[in-house]
Amino acid sequence: MIAPGPTLETARLILRPTALEDLDGFCILAGDPESARFIGGVNPRPLVFRAMSTMAGAWALQGFGMFSVLEKATGRWVGRVGPWKPEGWPGPEVGWALIRDAWGKGYATEAATASMDWAFDQLGWTEVIHSIVPENVASQEVARRLGSKLLGPVKMPPPYDNAVTEAWGQSREEWRARRGGTRSQPR
């Protein structure tokens, strides 16, 4: 079973909606203290299943959600990246979380680029934010590579309302000017 939605391709990655077969990958992500540090911490498999189901449900209810990211060369699940806007969120977000052995390969930037193209072109979003805690320097670097700027502190909904979180982001016009018209197309 796979959630309804498009599949995007980049040079090295396939981005598709959440599928039941992704559970082991989600568990690797949420089971590693370093990978899970800024996405809610380590969680057991039953809670990871519920979180994964939330991603799949977002596709059905909102018409978008974070994509599961697969390496083209291996078919291996390496993370979740894409549009996200739960109730009470501070703005329309493109976020990312990758398993640790996928770090440092440029996958977050590559997948977020395709996701931002899709969010602006297909969803009609006029702005995108990235919710990043100040300690998450690696995600700040991804945001900078995407051309996003620090916008300032934001108020997150529960259970994240006590964490200091900053929004990084940009407008559709800023994105398009920087991208020069290049887009990732669904297949």
PDB file of C-alpha atoms in Angstrom:
ATOM      1  CA  MET A   1       0.000   0.000   0.000  1.00  0.00           C
ATOM      2  CA  ILE A   2       1.157   3.497  -0.860  1.00  0.00           C
ATOM      3  CA  ALA A   3      -0.403   6.867  -0.066  1.00  0.00           C
ATOM      4  CA  PRO A   4      -1.918   8.785  -3.015  1.00  0.00           C
ATOM      5  CA  GLY A   5       0.354  11.362  -4.625  1.00  0.00           C
ATOM      6  CA  PRO A   6       3.025  11.990  -7.245  1.00  0.00           C
ATOM      7  CA  THR A   7       6.492  10.555  -7.610  1.00  0.00           C
ATOM      8  CA  LEU A   8       9.355  12.967  -8.261  1.00  0.00           C
ATOM      9  CA  GLU A   9      12.805  12.091  -9.544  1.00  0.00           C
ATOM     10  CA  THR A  10      16.099  13.884  -9.159  1.00  0.00           C
ATOM     11  CA  ALA A  11      19.511  12.886 -10.446  1.00  0.00           C
ATOM     12  CA  ARG A  12      20.067  10.420  -7.585  1.00  0.00           C
ATOM     13  CA  LEU A  13      16.763  10.108  -5.757  1.00  0.00           C
ATOM     14  CA  ILE A  14      13.158   9.024  -6.063  1.00  0.00           C
ATOM     15  CA  LEU A  15      10.633  10.884  -3.925  1.00  0.00           C
ATOM     16  CA  ARG A  16       7.270   9.206  -3.476  1.00  0.00           C
ATOM     17  CA  PRO A  17       4.441   9.246  -0.935  1.00  0.00           C
ATOM     18  CA  THR A  18       4.713   7.075   2.161  1.00  0.00           C
ATOM     19  CA  ALA A  19       4.253   3.327   1.695  1.00  0.00           C
ATOM     20  CA  LEU A  20       3.762   0.584   4.266  1.00  0.00           C
ATOM     21  CA  GLU A  21       7.101  -0.916   3.177  1.00  0.00           C
ATOM     22  CA  ASP A  22       8.850   2.214   4.529  1.00  0.00           C
ATOM     23  CA  LEU A  23       8.308   1.255   8.173  1.00  0.00           C
ATOM     24  CA  ASP A  24      11.753  -0.305   8.665  1.00  0.00           C
ATOM     25  CA  GLY A  25      13.414   2.843   7.302  1.00  0.00           C
ATOM     26  CA  PHE A  26      11.286   5.083   9.514  1.00  0.00           C
ATOM     27  CA  CYS A  27      12.312   2.882  12.465  1.00  0.00           C
ATOM     28  CA  ILE A  28      16.001   3.258  11.615  1.00  0.00           C
ATOM     29  CA  LEU A  29      15.538   7.046  11.471  1.00  0.00           C
ATOM     30  CA  ALA A  30      13.582   7.236  14.735  1.00  0.00           C
ATOM     31  CA  GLY A  31      15.705   4.625  16.502  1.00  0.00           C
ATOM     32  CA  ASP A  32      19.031   6.406  16.154  1.00  0.00           C
ATOM     33  CA  PRO A  33      19.629   9.088  18.811  1.00  0.00           C
ATOM     34  CA  GLU A  34      21.553  11.319  16.387  1.00  0.00           C
ATOM     35  CA  SER A  35      19.087  11.014  13.480  1.00  0.00           C
ATOM     36  CA  ALA A  36      16.091  11.457  15.770  1.00  0.00           C
ATOM     37  CA  ARG A  37      17.571  14.251  17.894  1.00  0.00           C
ATOM     38  CA  PHE A  38      15.702  17.114  16.215  1.00  0.00           C
ATOM     39  CA  ILE A  39      12.567  15.251  15.131  1.00  0.00           C
ATOM     40  CA  GLY A  40      11.114  14.263  18.484  1.00  0.00           C
ATOM     41  CA  GLY A  41      13.768  11.906  19.799  1.00  0.00           C
ATOM     42  CA  VAL A  42      14.057   8.130  19.785  1.00  0.00           C
ATOM     43  CA  ASN A  43      10.739   6.297  19.571  1.00  0.00           C
ATOM     44  CA  PRO A  44       9.715   2.630  19.651  1.00  0.00           C
ATOM     45  CA  ARG A  45       8.306   0.893  16.572  1.00  0.00           C
ATOM     46  CA  PRO A  46       4.589   1.275  17.540  1.00  0.00           C
ATOM     47  CA  LEU A  47       4.994   5.076  17.856  1.00  0.00           C
ATOM     48  CA  VAL A  48       7.033   5.215  14.641  1.00  0.00           C
ATOM     49  CA  PHE A  49       4.217   3.386  12.854  1.00  0.00           C
ATOM     50  CA  ARG A  50       1.751   6.014  14.086  1.00  0.00           C
ATOM     51  CA  ALA A  51       4.043   8.849  12.962  1.00  0.00           C
ATOM     52  CA  MET A  52       4.487   7.220   9.549  1.00  0.00           C
ATOM     53  CA  SER A  53       0.715   6.810   9.296  1.00  0.00           C
ATOM     54  CA  THR A  54       0.369  10.536  10.005  1.00  0.00           C
ATOM     55  CA  MET A  55       2.602  11.257   7.002  1.00  0.00           C
ATOM     56  CA  ALA A  56       0.525   8.932   4.815  1.00  0.00           C
ATOM     57  CA  GLY A  57      -2.687  10.473   6.160  1.00  0.00           C
ATOM     58  CA  ALA A  58      -1.483  13.973   5.284  1.00  0.00           C
ATOM     59  CA  TRP A  59      -1.373  12.884   1.634  1.00  0.00           C
ATOM     60  CA  ALA A  60      -4.985  11.688   1.807  1.00  0.00           C
ATOM     61  CA  LEU A  61      -6.343  14.656   3.801  1.00  0.00           C
ATOM     62  CA  GLN A  62      -4.278  17.578   2.500  1.00  0.00           C
ATOM     63  CA  GLY A  63      -3.060  16.370  -0.890  1.00  0.00           C
ATOM     64  CA  PHE A  64       0.576  16.631   0.217  1.00  0.00           C
ATOM     65  CA  GLY A  65       2.950  15.286   2.817  1.00  0.00           C
ATOM     66  CA  MET A  66       6.596  14.484   3.216  1.00  0.00           C
ATOM     67  CA  PHE A  67       7.926  12.198   0.522  1.00  0.00           C
ATOM     68  CA  SER A  68       9.770   9.001   1.270  1.00  0.00           C
ATOM     69  CA  VAL A  69      13.216   9.399  -0.260  1.00  0.00           C
ATOM     70  CA  LEU A  70      14.811   6.427  -1.995  1.00  0.00           C
ATOM     71  CA  GLU A  71      18.265   6.147  -3.547  1.00  0.00           C
ATOM     72  CA  LYS A  72      17.812   5.477  -7.254  1.00  0.00           C
ATOM     73  CA  ALA A  73      20.879   3.242  -7.419  1.00  0.00           C
ATOM     74  CA  THR A  74      19.821   0.918  -4.587  1.00  0.00           C
ATOM     75  CA  GLY A  75      16.089   1.512  -3.952  1.00  0.00           C
ATOM     76  CA  ARG A  76      17.005   1.966  -0.280  1.00  0.00           C
ATOM     77  CA  TRP A  77      14.826   4.242   1.905  1.00  0.00           C
ATOM     78  CA  VAL A  78      17.056   7.052   3.207  1.00  0.00           C
ATOM     79  CA  GLY A  79      14.634   9.527   4.744  1.00  0.00           C
ATOM     80  CA  ARG A  80      11.615  11.752   4.525  1.00  0.00           C
ATOM     81  CA  VAL A  81      11.624  15.169   2.905  1.00  0.00           C
ATOM     82  CA  GLY A  82       8.934  17.491   1.693  1.00  0.00           C
ATOM     83  CA  PRO A  83       5.910  19.661   2.316  1.00  0.00           C
ATOM     84  CA  TRP A  84       4.374  19.598   5.764  1.00  0.00           C
ATOM     85  CA  LYS A  85       1.736  21.752   7.464  1.00  0.00           C
ATOM     86  CA  PRO A  86      -0.061  20.161  10.403  1.00  0.00           C
ATOM     87  CA  GLU A  87      -2.701  22.099  12.330  1.00  0.00           C
ATOM     88  CA  GLY A  88      -1.119  25.013  14.204  1.00  0.00           C
ATOM     89  CA  TRP A  89       2.184  24.897  12.294  1.00  0.00           C
ATOM     90  CA  PRO A  90       3.853  28.305  11.884  1.00  0.00           C
ATOM     91  CA  GLY A  91       3.771  28.140   8.078  1.00  0.00           C
ATOM     92  CA  PRO A  92       3.938  25.892   5.028  1.00  0.00           C
ATOM     93  CA  GLU A  93       7.113  23.906   5.591  1.00  0.00           C
ATOM     94  CA  VAL A  94       9.466  21.842   3.503  1.00  0.00           C
ATOM     95  CA  GLY A  95      11.378  19.782   6.034  1.00  0.00           C
ATOM     96  CA  TRP A  96      13.875  16.949   5.980  1.00  0.00           C
ATOM     97  CA  ALA A  97      15.161  14.069   8.073  1.00  0.00           C
ATOM     98  CA  LEU A  98      17.587  11.445   6.811  1.00  0.00           C
ATOM     99  CA  ILE A  99      19.059   8.296   8.293  1.00  0.00           C
ATOM    100  CA  ARG A 100      22.590   8.913   9.511  1.00  0.00           C
ATOM    101  CA  ASP A 101      24.477   6.991   6.822  1.00  0.00           C
ATOM    102  CA  ALA A 102      22.788   9.209   4.192  1.00  0.00           C
ATOM    103  CA  TRP A 103      24.191  12.396   5.755  1.00  0.00           C
ATOM    104  CA  GLY A 104      26.857  14.401   3.952  1.00  0.00           C
ATOM    105  CA  LYS A 105      25.860  13.272   0.455  1.00  0.00           C
ATOM    106  CA  GLY A 106      23.735  16.279  -0.489  1.00  0.00           C
ATOM    107  CA  TYR A 107      20.528  14.229  -0.411  1.00  0.00           C
ATOM    108  CA  ALA A 108      18.649  16.646   1.878  1.00  0.00           C
ATOM    109  CA  THR A 109      19.360  19.585  -0.434  1.00  0.00           C
ATOM    110  CA  GLU A 110      18.585  17.571  -3.569  1.00  0.00           C
ATOM    111  CA  ALA A 111      15.280  16.244  -2.226  1.00  0.00           C
ATOM    112  CA  ALA A 112      14.267  19.566  -0.650  1.00  0.00           C
ATOM    113  CA  THR A 113      14.932  21.340  -3.961  1.00  0.00           C
ATOM    114  CA  ALA A 114      12.564  18.988  -5.800  1.00  0.00           C
ATOM    115  CA  SER A 115      10.018  19.315  -2.971  1.00  0.00           C
ATOM    116  CA  MET A 116      10.141  23.117  -3.029  1.00  0.00           C
ATOM    117  CA  ASP A 117       9.707  23.175  -6.811  1.00  0.00           C
ATOM    118  CA  TRP A 118       6.668  20.936  -6.402  1.00  0.00           C
ATOM    119  CA  ALA A 119       5.205  22.921  -3.483  1.00  0.00           C
ATOM    120  CA  PHE A 120       5.498  26.217  -5.350  1.00  0.00           C
ATOM    121  CA  ASP A 121       4.466  24.914  -8.790  1.00  0.00           C
ATOM    122  CA  GLN A 122       1.845  22.276  -7.968  1.00  0.00           C
ATOM    123  CA  LEU A 123       0.494  23.316  -4.565  1.00  0.00           C
ATOM    124  CA  GLY A 124       0.638  27.025  -5.333  1.00  0.00           C
ATOM    125  CA  TRP A 125       2.444  27.905  -2.108  1.00  0.00           C
ATOM    126  CA  THR A 126       3.704  31.492  -1.998  1.00  0.00           C
ATOM    127  CA  GLU A 127       6.271  30.888   0.734  1.00  0.00           C
ATOM    128  CA  VAL A 128       8.130  28.015   2.364  1.00  0.00           C
ATOM    129  CA  ILE A 129       9.643  27.801   5.825  1.00  0.00           C
ATOM    130  CA  HIS A 130      11.935  25.307   7.502  1.00  0.00           C
ATOM    131  CA  SER A 131      11.426  24.968  11.285  1.00  0.00           C
ATOM    132  CA  ILE A 132      14.898  24.518  12.770  1.00  0.00           C
ATOM    133  CA  VAL A 133      16.090  24.604  16.381  1.00  0.00           C
ATOM    134  CA  PRO A 134      19.189  26.795  16.869  1.00  0.00           C
ATOM    135  CA  GLU A 135      21.384  23.774  17.778  1.00  0.00           C
ATOM    136  CA  ASN A 136      20.691  22.050  14.438  1.00  0.00           C
ATOM    137  CA  VAL A 137      23.593  23.563  12.512  1.00  0.00           C
ATOM    138  CA  ALA A 138      23.481  20.900   9.769  1.00  0.00           C
ATOM    139  CA  SER A 139      19.871  21.785   8.895  1.00  0.00           C
ATOM    140  CA  GLN A 140      20.737  25.475   8.940  1.00  0.00           C
ATOM    141  CA  GLU A 141      23.408  24.722   6.318  1.00  0.00           C
ATOM    142  CA  VAL A 142      20.855  22.873   4.165  1.00  0.00           C
ATOM    143  CA  ALA A 143      18.521  25.876   4.457  1.00  0.00           C
ATOM    144  CA  ARG A 144      21.344  28.205   3.369  1.00  0.00           C
ATOM    145  CA  ARG A 145      22.170  25.968   0.373  1.00  0.00           C
ATOM    146  CA  LEU A 146      18.499  26.229  -0.603  1.00  0.00           C
ATOM    147  CA  GLY A 147      18.761  30.013  -0.467  1.00  0.00           C
ATOM    148  CA  SER A 148      16.600  30.372   2.637  1.00  0.00           C
ATOM    149  CA  LYS A 149      17.246  33.060   5.212  1.00  0.00           C
ATOM    150  CA  LEU A 150      16.709  33.162   8.950  1.00  0.00           C
ATOM    151  CA  LEU A 151      13.295  34.767   9.478  1.00  0.00           C
ATOM    152  CA  GLY A 152      13.260  34.636  13.278  1.00  0.00           C
ATOM    153  CA  PRO A 153      11.674  32.723  16.146  1.00  0.00           C
ATOM    154  CA  VAL A 154       8.336  30.958  15.677  1.00  0.00           C
ATOM    155  CA  LYS A 155       5.778  29.472  18.048  1.00  0.00           C
ATOM    156  CA  MET A 156       5.277  25.762  17.481  1.00  0.00           C
ATOM    157  CA  PRO A 157       2.130  23.859  18.460  1.00  0.00           C
ATOM    158  CA  PRO A 158       2.127  21.285  21.286  1.00  0.00           C
ATOM    159  CA  PRO A 159       4.064  19.147  22.054  1.00  0.00           C
ATOM    160  CA  TYR A 160       6.847  21.356  20.595  1.00  0.00           C
ATOM    161  CA  ASP A 161       5.609  24.632  22.119  1.00  0.00           C
ATOM    162  CA  ASN A 162       8.339  24.784  24.775  1.00  0.00           C
ATOM    163  CA  ALA A 163      11.235  24.374  22.341  1.00  0.00           C
ATOM    164  CA  VAL A 164      13.016  27.389  20.892  1.00  0.00           C
ATOM    165  CA  THR A 165      12.475  27.109  17.144  1.00  0.00           C
ATOM    166  CA  GLU A 166      13.464  29.421  14.327  1.00  0.00           C
ATOM    167  CA  ALA A 167      11.920  29.743  10.883  1.00  0.00           C
ATOM    168  CA  TRP A 168      14.165  29.842   7.863  1.00  0.00           C
ATOM    169  CA  GLY A 169      12.516  30.447   4.529  1.00  0.00           C
ATOM    170  CA  GLN A 170      11.855  32.317   1.341  1.00  0.00           C
ATOM    171  CA  SER A 171       9.105  33.405  -1.003  1.00  0.00           C
ATOM    172  CA  ARG A 172       8.144  31.720  -4.246  1.00  0.00           C
ATOM    173  CA  GLU A 173       9.507  34.735  -6.136  1.00  0.00           C
ATOM    174  CA  GLU A 174      12.877  34.481  -4.368  1.00  0.00           C
ATOM    175  CA  TRP A 175      12.995  30.751  -5.102  1.00  0.00           C
ATOM    176  CA  ARG A 176      12.114  31.138  -8.770  1.00  0.00           C
ATOM    177  CA  ALA A 177      14.648  33.952  -9.267  1.00  0.00           C
ATOM    178  CA  ARG A 178      17.359  31.785  -7.723  1.00  0.00           C
ATOM    179  CA  ARG A 179      16.335  28.623  -9.622  1.00  0.00           C
ATOM    180  CA  GLY A 180      16.089  30.309 -13.014  1.00  0.00           C
ATOM    181  CA  GLY A 181      12.998  28.396 -14.090  1.00  0.00           C
ATOM    182  CA  THR A 182      14.354  24.844 -13.532  1.00  0.00           C
ATOM    183  CA  ARG A 183      11.697  22.532 -12.116  1.00  0.00           C
ATOM    184  CA  SER A 184      11.403  18.902 -10.997  1.00  0.00           C
ATOM    185  CA  GLN A 185       8.441  17.238 -12.676  1.00  0.00           C
ATOM    186  CA  PRO A 186       6.215  14.491 -11.254  1.00  0.00           C
ATOM    187  CA  ARG A 187       6.117  11.254 -13.190  1.00  0.00           C
TER     188      ARG A 187
END
